[in-house]
CSV table of C-alpha atoms and ligand atoms in Angstrom, one decimal:
chain,number,residue,atom,x,y,z
A,30,UNK,CA,5.0,-10.8,-24.2
A,31,UNK,CA,4.2,-7.4,-21.8
A,32,UNK,CA,6.6,-6.2,-20.4
A,33,UNK,CA,6.1,-4.4,-16.5
A,34,UNK,CA,8.4,-2.2,-14.3
A,35,UNK,CA,7.2,-2.7,-10.7
A,36,UNK,CA,9.5,0.0,-8.6
A,37,UNK,CA,9.0,-0.8,-5.0
A,38,UNK,CA,9.2,-4.4,-5.9
A,39,UNK,CA,11.2,-5.4,-2.4
A,40,UNK,CA,8.6,-4.2,-0.8
A,41,UNK,CA,4.8,-6.2,0.6
A,42,UNK,CA,2.6,-4.9,-2.2
A,43,UNK,CA,5.2,-5.1,-4.7
A,44,UNK,CA,6.7,-8.2,-4.5
A,45,UNK,CA,3.1,-9.4,-4.5
A,46,UNK,CA,2.3,-7.8,-7.5
A,47,UNK,CA,5.8,-9.2,-8.9
A,48,UNK,CA,4.3,-12.8,-8.5
A,49,UNK,CA,0.8,-11.9,-9.9
A,50,UNK,CA,1.8,-10.3,-13.3
A,51,UNK,CA,4.6,-13.4,-13.6
A,52,UNK,CA,1.5,-15.0,-13.0
A,53,UNK,CA,-0.5,-13.6,-16.1
A,54,UNK,CA,2.4,-14.0,-18.4
A,55,UNK,CA,4.3,-10.6,-18.5
A,56,UNK,CA,8.1,-10.0,-18.3
A,57,UNK,CA,8.9,-8.2,-15.4
A,58,UNK,CA,11.4,-5.8,-13.7
A,59,UNK,CA,11.9,-5.2,-10.2
A,60,UNK,CA,13.5,-2.3,-8.5
A,61,UNK,CA,14.1,-1.6,-4.8
A,62,UNK,CA,16.5,-0.5,-2.3
A,63,UNK,CA,16.4,-4.5,-1.1
A,64,UNK,CA,15.4,-7.4,-1.7
A,65,UNK,CA,12.1,-9.0,-0.8
A,66,UNK,CA,12.3,-10.0,3.0
A,67,UNK,CA,10.6,-13.1,2.8
A,68,UNK,CA,11.2,-15.1,-0.3
A,69,UNK,CA,12.9,-15.0,-3.6
A,70,UNK,CA,11.9,-13.1,-6.5
A,71,UNK,CA,10.1,-13.8,-9.1
A,72,UNK,CA,10.8,-11.2,-11.1
A,73,UNK,CA,13.2,-11.4,-14.3
A,74,UNK,CA,15.2,-8.7,-13.3
A,75,UNK,CA,15.2,-7.3,-10.5
A,76,UNK,CA,17.3,-4.0,-9.6
A,77,UNK,CA,18.8,-2.6,-6.5
A,78,UNK,CA,18.9,0.8,-6.7
A,79,UNK,CA,17.8,4.0,-4.7
A,80,UNK,CA,15.3,5.6,-7.3
A,81,UNK,CA,16.0,9.3,-5.2
A,82,UNK,CA,19.0,9.3,-7.5
A,83,UNK,CA,17.5,10.4,-11.1
A,84,UNK,CA,20.2,8.5,-13.1
A,85,UNK,CA,18.9,5.5,-11.2
A,86,UNK,CA,14.9,6.1,-12.5
A,87,UNK,CA,16.8,7.1,-16.1
A,88,UNK,CA,18.2,4.2,-16.3
A,89,UNK,CA,15.8,1.5,-15.4
A,90,UNK,CA,12.6,3.1,-17.2
A,91,UNK,CA,14.3,2.3,-20.6
A,92,UNK,CA,13.3,-1.1,-20.8
A,93,UNK,CA,15.4,-3.9,-22.7
A,94,UNK,CA,15.8,-3.4,-26.1
A,95,UNK,CA,14.2,0.3,-26.1
A,96,UNK,CA,15.3,2.6,-28.8
A,97,UNK,CA,15.0,6.7,-26.3
A,98,UNK,CA,12.2,7.4,-29.0
A,99,UNK,CA,10.3,5.1,-27.1
A,100,UNK,CA,9.8,1.7,-29.6
A,101,UNK,CA,9.6,-1.1,-26.9
A,102,UNK,CA,9.3,1.1,-23.8
A,103,UNK,CA,7.9,-0.7,-21.1
A,104,UNK,CA,3.8,-1.5,-21.3
A,105,UNK,CA,3.3,-0.5,-17.9
A,106,UNK,CA,5.0,1.2,-14.6
A,107,UNK,CA,3.9,0.3,-11.4
A,108,UNK,CA,4.8,3.3,-8.5
A,109,UNK,CA,4.8,1.2,-5.5
A,110,UNK,CA,8.3,2.8,-4.0
A,111,UNK,CA,7.8,5.1,-1.0
A,112,UNK,CA,9.1,5.5,2.6
A,113,UNK,CA,6.8,4.5,5.2
A,114,UNK,CA,5.3,2.6,7.7
A,115,UNK,CA,2.6,1.5,9.9
A,116,UNK,CA,1.5,4.1,13.0
A,117,UNK,CA,4.3,3.9,14.8
A,118,UNK,CA,6.8,4.9,11.9
A,119,UNK,CA,4.3,7.3,10.1
A,120,UNK,CA,2.5,9.1,13.6
A,121,UNK,CA,5.5,9.9,15.5
A,122,UNK,CA,6.4,13.0,13.7
A,123,UNK,CA,9.9,11.9,14.4
A,124,UNK,CA,10.2,10.4,10.5
A,125,UNK,CA,8.7,13.4,8.2
A,126,UNK,CA,11.6,14.9,7.0
A,127,UNK,CA,12.5,11.4,6.0
A,128,UNK,CA,9.0,10.5,4.3
A,129,UNK,CA,8.2,13.5,2.6
A,130,UNK,CA,11.6,14.5,1.1
A,131,UNK,CA,12.5,10.6,-0.2
A,132,UNK,CA,9.1,9.7,-1.8
A,133,UNK,CA,8.6,13.4,-2.9
A,134,UNK,CA,12.2,12.3,-4.9
A,135,UNK,CA,11.3,9.1,-6.1
A,136,UNK,CA,8.0,10.7,-7.7
A,137,UNK,CA,9.6,13.5,-8.9
A,138,UNK,CA,12.3,10.9,-10.7
A,139,UNK,CA,9.3,8.8,-11.8
A,140,UNK,CA,7.2,11.4,-13.7
A,141,UNK,CA,9.6,13.4,-15.2
A,142,UNK,CA,11.7,10.3,-16.6
A,143,UNK,CA,8.5,8.3,-17.6
A,144,UNK,CA,7.2,11.0,-20.1
A,145,UNK,CA,10.9,10.9,-21.7
A,146,UNK,CA,10.8,7.5,-22.3
A,147,UNK,CA,7.7,7.6,-23.4
A,148,UNK,CA,5.7,4.4,-21.1
A,149,UNK,CA,2.1,3.8,-22.3
A,150,UNK,CA,0.7,3.5,-18.6
A,151,UNK,CA,1.7,4.1,-14.7
A,152,UNK,CA,-0.2,3.2,-12.0
A,153,UNK,CA,0.3,5.3,-8.7
A,154,UNK,CA,-0.4,4.0,-5.0
A,155,UNK,CA,-1.7,7.0,-3.1
A,156,UNK,CA,-3.1,6.7,0.4
A,157,UNK,CA,-6.9,7.0,2.5
A,158,UNK,CA,-3.7,9.3,4.3
A,159,UNK,CA,-4.7,12.2,1.9
A,160,UNK,CA,-8.2,12.5,3.7
A,161,UNK,CA,-8.8,15.3,5.5
A,162,UNK,CA,-8.7,14.8,9.1
A,163,UNK,CA,-12.1,16.8,9.9
A,164,UNK,CA,-13.7,14.1,8.2
A,165,UNK,CA,-12.9,11.3,10.0
A,166,UNK,CA,-13.2,12.4,14.1
A,167,UNK,CA,-17.0,10.1,14.6
A,168,UNK,CA,-15.7,6.5,14.5
A,169,UNK,CA,-19.3,5.1,13.4
A,170,UNK,CA,-19.8,7.7,10.2
A,171,UNK,CA,-15.8,8.7,8.6
A,172,UNK,CA,-16.5,10.3,4.8
A,173,UNK,CA,-14.2,9.1,3.0
A,174,UNK,CA,-15.5,9.8,-0.9
A,175,UNK,CA,-13.0,10.6,-3.3
A,176,UNK,CA,-14.6,14.1,-3.7
A,177,UNK,CA,-14.1,14.5,-0.2
A,178,UNK,CA,-10.1,14.8,-0.1
A,179,UNK,CA,-10.9,18.9,-0.3
A,180,UNK,CA,-10.5,21.5,1.8
A,181,UNK,CA,-7.1,19.0,1.9
A,182,UNK,CA,-6.8,18.4,5.7
A,183,UNK,CA,-4.6,14.9,5.9
A,184,UNK,CA,-3.7,13.8,9.4
A,185,UNK,CA,0.4,13.0,8.7
A,186,UNK,CA,3.2,14.5,6.5
A,187,UNK,CA,2.5,10.9,4.7
A,188,UNK,CA,-0.8,11.9,3.4
A,189,UNK,CA,0.4,15.6,2.2
A,190,UNK,CA,3.4,13.9,0.4
A,191,UNK,CA,0.4,11.3,-1.1
A,192,UNK,CA,-1.8,14.5,-1.9
A,193,UNK,CA,1.1,16.4,-3.5
A,194,UNK,CA,2.3,13.4,-5.6
A,195,UNK,CA,-1.0,12.8,-7.3
A,196,UNK,CA,-1.3,16.2,-8.1
A,197,UNK,CA,2.2,15.8,-9.9
A,198,UNK,CA,1.2,12.7,-11.9
A,199,UNK,CA,-2.1,14.6,-13.0
A,200,UNK,CA,-0.2,17.5,-14.0
A,201,UNK,CA,1.9,15.3,-15.7
A,202,UNK,CA,-1.0,14.0,-17.2
A,203,UNK,CA,-3.3,16.8,-18.2
A,204,UNK,CA,0.5,18.8,-19.9
A,205,UNK,CA,3.2,16.4,-21.1
A,206,UNK,CA,0.3,13.5,-21.8
A,207,UNK,CA,1.6,11.0,-19.3
A,208,UNK,CA,-1.1,7.7,-19.3
A,209,UNK,CA,-1.4,7.5,-15.8
A,210,UNK,CA,-4.2,5.3,-12.7
A,211,UNK,CA,-4.4,6.6,-9.6
A,212,UNK,CA,-5.7,4.4,-6.1
A,213,UNK,CA,-5.8,5.4,-3.1
A,214,UNK,CA,-5.5,2.5,-1.0
A,215,UNK,CA,-6.8,1.9,2.5
A,216,UNK,CA,-5.0,-0.5,5.0
A,217,UNK,CA,-4.0,-3.5,2.5
A,218,UNK,CA,-2.7,-6.9,4.4
A,219,UNK,CA,-1.2,-10.1,4.5
A,220,UNK,CA,0.9,-12.5,4.4
A,221,UNK,CA,4.7,-11.2,3.4
A,222,UNK,CA,4.1,-8.0,5.4
A,223,UNK,CA,6.3,-6.1,7.7
A,224,UNK,CA,5.1,-8.1,11.1
A,225,UNK,CA,7.7,-6.7,13.6
A,226,UNK,CA,10.4,-4.3,13.7
A,227,UNK,CA,8.4,-0.5,14.0
A,228,UNK,CA,7.1,-0.7,10.9
A,229,UNK,CA,4.4,-3.0,10.9
A,230,UNK,CA,0.7,-2.5,10.5
A,231,UNK,CA,-1.8,-2.9,13.2
A,232,UNK,CA,-2.9,-6.8,11.3
A,233,UNK,CA,0.1,-7.8,11.6
A,234,UNK,CA,1.4,-6.1,15.4
A,235,UNK,CA,-1.7,-7.2,16.7
A,236,UNK,CA,-1.8,-10.8,15.3
A,237,UNK,CA,2.1,-11.2,16.2
A,238,UNK,CA,1.6,-9.5,20.0
A,239,UNK,CA,-1.7,-12.6,20.3
A,240,UNK,CA,0.9,-15.2,18.8
A,241,UNK,CA,3.4,-14.2,21.6
A,242,UNK,CA,1.0,-13.7,24.5
A,243,UNK,CA,0.3,-16.4,27.1
A,244,UNK,CA,-3.1,-17.5,28.4
A,245,UNK,CA,-4.0,-15.2,30.8
A,246,UNK,CA,-2.0,-12.1,29.2
A,247,UNK,CA,-3.1,-8.9,28.3
A,248,UNK,CA,-3.1,-7.7,24.7
A,249,UNK,CA,-1.9,-3.7,24.3
A,250,UNK,CA,-3.8,-1.6,22.2
A,251,UNK,CA,-2.9,2.0,21.3
A,252,UNK,CA,-5.5,3.9,22.4
A,253,UNK,CA,-9.0,3.5,23.6
A,254,UNK,CA,-9.8,0.6,20.9
A,255,UNK,CA,-12.9,2.5,19.5
A,256,UNK,CA,-11.3,4.0,16.8
A,257,UNK,CA,-12.4,2.3,13.6
A,258,UNK,CA,-10.6,1.1,10.2
A,259,UNK,CA,-10.9,-1.4,7.5
A,260,UNK,CA,-8.7,-3.4,6.1
A,261,UNK,CA,-8.0,-5.4,2.5
A,262,UNK,CA,-6.4,-8.6,2.0
A,263,UNK,CA,-3.5,-8.3,-0.6
A,264,UNK,CA,-4.9,-10.7,-3.5
A,265,UNK,CA,-8.2,-8.5,-3.3
A,266,UNK,CA,-5.8,-5.3,-3.8
A,267,UNK,CA,-3.8,-6.7,-6.7
A,268,UNK,CA,-7.3,-7.9,-8.5
A,269,UNK,CA,-8.1,-4.3,-8.4
A,270,UNK,CA,-5.5,-2.2,-9.3
A,271,UNK,CA,-5.3,-4.4,-12.8
A,272,UNK,CA,-9.1,-4.2,-13.2
A,273,UNK,CA,-8.0,-0.3,-12.7
A,274,UNK,CA,-5.4,-0.7,-15.1
A,275,UNK,CA,-7.4,-2.8,-17.9
A,276,UNK,CA,-10.4,0.1,-17.8
A,277,UNK,CA,-9.7,3.8,-18.6
A,278,UNK,CA,-11.0,5.4,-16.0
A,279,UNK,CA,-8.0,7.8,-14.6
A,280,UNK,CA,-8.6,7.7,-10.9
A,281,UNK,CA,-7.9,8.8,-8.1
A,282,UNK,CA,-10.3,6.4,-6.7
A,283,UNK,CA,-10.3,4.3,-3.4
A,284,UNK,CA,-9.2,0.7,-2.7
A,285,UNK,CA,-10.1,-0.8,0.0
A,286,UNK,CA,-12.8,-2.5,2.0
A,287,UNK,CA,-16.0,-1.4,3.4
A,288,UNK,CA,-16.1,-4.3,6.4
A,289,UNK,CA,-15.0,-1.3,9.3
A,290,UNK,CA,-14.4,-2.7,12.6
A,291,UNK,CA,-13.1,-1.0,15.6
A,292,UNK,CA,-9.5,-1.8,17.1
A,293,UNK,CA,-10.3,-3.6,20.0
A,294,UNK,CA,-13.2,-5.9,18.0
A,295,UNK,CA,-9.9,-6.5,15.5
A,296,UNK,CA,-8.6,-7.7,18.2
A,297,UNK,CA,-11.4,-10.2,19.3
A,298,UNK,CA,-11.4,-11.7,15.7
A,299,UNK,CA,-7.7,-12.2,16.8
A,300,UNK,CA,-8.0,-13.8,19.7
A,301,UNK,CA,-10.8,-15.9,18.7
A,302,UNK,CA,-8.7,-17.5,16.3
A,303,UNK,CA,-6.1,-18.0,18.7
A,304,UNK,CA,-8.4,-19.9,20.9
A,305,UNK,CA,-6.3,-18.4,23.5
A,306,UNK,CA,-7.4,-16.9,26.6
A,307,UNK,CA,-6.2,-13.3,26.7
A,308,UNK,CA,-7.8,-9.9,27.3
A,309,UNK,CA,-7.2,-6.5,26.3
A,310,UNK,CA,-5.8,-3.5,27.7
A,311,UNK,CA,-6.0,0.2,26.2
A,312,UNK,CA,-2.6,2.2,26.0
A,313,UNK,CA,-1.7,5.3,24.8
A,314,UNK,CA,0.1,5.3,21.5
A,315,UNK,CA,-0.3,6.6,18.5
A,316,UNK,CA,-3.3,5.5,16.6
A,317,UNK,CA,-4.6,7.9,13.6
A,318,UNK,CA,-7.8,9.0,12.9
A,319,UNK,CA,-11.0,8.2,15.3
A,320,UNK,CA,-12.7,6.4,11.9
A,321,UNK,CA,-11.8,5.6,8.6
A,322,UNK,CA,-13.2,3.0,5.8
A,323,UNK,CA,-13.0,2.7,2.1
A,324,UNK,CA,-15.8,4.3,0.5
A,325,UNK,CA,-16.3,2.0,-3.1
A,326,UNK,CA,-19.0,3.8,-5.3
A,327,UNK,CA,-16.9,5.6,-7.8
A,328,UNK,CA,-15.1,2.4,-8.1
A,329,UNK,CA,-18.4,0.1,-8.1
A,330,UNK,CA,-19.8,2.5,-10.5
A,331,UNK,CA,-16.6,2.7,-12.8
A,332,UNK,CA,-14.9,-0.6,-12.6
A,333,UNK,CA,-17.9,-2.7,-11.7
A,334,UNK,CA,-16.3,-5.3,-9.3
A,335,UNK,CA,-16.5,-5.6,-5.1
A,336,UNK,CA,-14.4,-7.4,-2.8
A,337,UNK,CA,-15.3,-11.0,-2.7
A,338,UNK,CA,-14.0,-12.0,0.6
A,339,UNK,CA,-15.1,-11.4,4.3
A,340,UNK,CA,-12.4,-9.4,6.3
A,341,UNK,CA,-11.6,-12.7,9.0
A,342,UNK,CA,-10.5,-15.0,6.3
A,343,UNK,CA,-7.6,-12.8,5.2
A,344,UNK,CA,-6.7,-12.2,8.8
A,345,UNK,CA,-6.7,-15.9,9.2
A,346,UNK,CA,-4.7,-16.4,6.9
A,347,UNK,CA,-1.7,-13.6,8.0
A,348,UNK,CA,-2.4,-14.9,11.7
A,349,UNK,CA,-1.1,-18.7,9.8
A,350,UNK,CA,1.5,-16.9,8.2
A,351,UNK,CA,3.0,-15.1,11.1
A,352,UNK,CA,2.6,-17.6,13.3
A,353,UNK,CA,5.2,-19.5,10.6
A,354,UNK,CA,7.1,-17.1,11.1
A,355,UNK,CA,7.5,-16.4,14.8
A,356,UNK,CA,8.1,-19.8,15.3
A,357,UNK,CA,10.8,-20.2,12.8
A,358,UNK,CA,12.4,-17.1,14.8
A,359,UNK,CA,12.6,-19.0,18.2
A,360,UNK,CA,14.0,-22.2,16.6
B,13,NAD,P1,6.5,-1.6,1.5
B,13,NAD,O1,7.5,-0.3,2.7
B,13,NAD,O2,6.8,-2.6,1.9
B,13,NAD,O3,7.2,-0.7,0.1
B,13,NAD,C1,7.8,-0.1,-0.5
B,13,NAD,C2,9.0,-0.4,-1.3
B,13,NAD,O4,9.6,1.0,-1.6
B,13,NAD,C3,10.2,-0.5,-0.2
B,13,NAD,O5,10.8,-2.2,-0.2
B,13,NAD,C4,10.9,-0.2,0.1
B,13,NAD,O6,12.7,-0.3,0.1
B,13,NAD,C5,11.2,1.0,-1.3
B,13,NAD,N1,11.6,2.1,-1.4
B,13,NAD,C6,11.5,3.4,-0.4
B,13,NAD,N2,12.6,3.9,-0.6
B,13,NAD,C7,12.9,3.7,-2.0
B,13,NAD,C8,14.0,4.3,-2.9
B,13,NAD,N3,14.4,5.5,-2.9
B,13,NAD,N4,14.3,3.2,-3.7
B,13,NAD,C9,13.6,2.5,-3.9
B,13,NAD,N5,13.3,2.1,-3.3
B,13,NAD,C10,12.7,2.4,-1.9
B,13,NAD,O7,5.0,-1.0,1.7
B,13,NAD,P2,3.9,-1.0,1.2
B,13,NAD,O8,2.5,-2.0,2.0
B,13,NAD,O9,4.0,-2.9,-0.3
B,13,NAD,O10,3.2,-0.4,-0.3
B,13,NAD,C11,3.5,0.0,-1.2
B,13,NAD,C12,2.7,1.5,-1.8
B,13,NAD,O11,1.1,1.8,-1.9
B,13,NAD,C13,3.4,3.0,-0.8
B,13,NAD,O12,3.0,3.5,-2.2
B,13,NAD,C14,2.2,3.0,0.4
B,13,NAD,O13,3.0,4.3,0.4
B,13,NAD,C15,1.2,2.9,-0.8
B,13,NAD,N6,0.3,2.4,-0.1
B,13,NAD,C16,0.2,1.2,1.0
B,13,NAD,C17,-1.4,1.2,1.9
B,13,NAD,C18,-0.7,-0.7,2.6
B,13,NAD,O14,-1.5,-0.5,3.2
B,13,NAD,N7,0.2,-1.3,2.4
B,13,NAD,C19,-1.8,1.9,2.3
B,13,NAD,C20,-2.2,3.1,1.5
B,13,NAD,C21,-0.6,3.6,0.6
């Protein structure tokens, strides 16, 4: 039986990955500061621990029954833990010191102990936020091919930390033989993601606003609404990660959708799903770059797989799930 360690297993992508790997027959240990928010974890073992602490990382990376020389080590380690949130958390500047310090500490510890305890394969989740701002000024023609990352000019400290950690893991591969796979996620969304409180991302925040609105209301949308993005449904993300892990391609490689949509059109899509009569009001707020869309050419070439569903299918499922959350909160 394969053994996997999932760091950040209490978070959105990590908790979904636990479920997916359990379905695939793995033995799974999850680690996080907190348990998953929506439903019990399916991990065989769940450790509450702070990965900024090297002693915690040392302890959790050692697999059950592993000897200190590496025999019996984890087959796969998934590093999802990070101090992150949506635009309201990442782009205001108020959380930059925490974002930089907390996530860098986690990655420094993980890289060190992954080598010392000879884990067989490590996945690192980087982000589309590493891409330079200067290639994302035109909402209709953003450039996000992997080789466009340099000269680096991310538009947030969150992006800089991700770029630093990509490079950290790549040096551990080059000098110390750490076997890694790196992907740059582009806006992953779906049920059981944060949907209120300030750390939620655009699809969840917009679904919530529409669900809470009454006929005739205006939906507040940050910026002029012409900024473009693409969004990838969680199940597709997990499939893409597992296929990357099964390949011998190291990355960094984009994992995202190429179905680009303006934020106002995303709101229109959600309003359409709701069946309500609502209008859009564009207001001042953190909005990030003007245009962003995944470029999947490299992934297609190296892994040979495509996203299978249109955005609307995932948005419908997410809308339904958030609607249930809103209803149960009111009861
Ligand atoms: P998330 O915030 O839901 O999950 C991250 C988890 O890390 C949280 O549960 C948090 O408690 C945990 N964590 C933070 N600090 C920790 C610490 N010191 N010790 C232990 N655990 C700690 O985020 P997510 O959406 O599941 O994202 C997972 C990874 O993918 C992150 O690294 C994120 O930067 C990256 N990513 C996500 C997206 C996306 O759209 N969701 C896009 C690009 C990159």
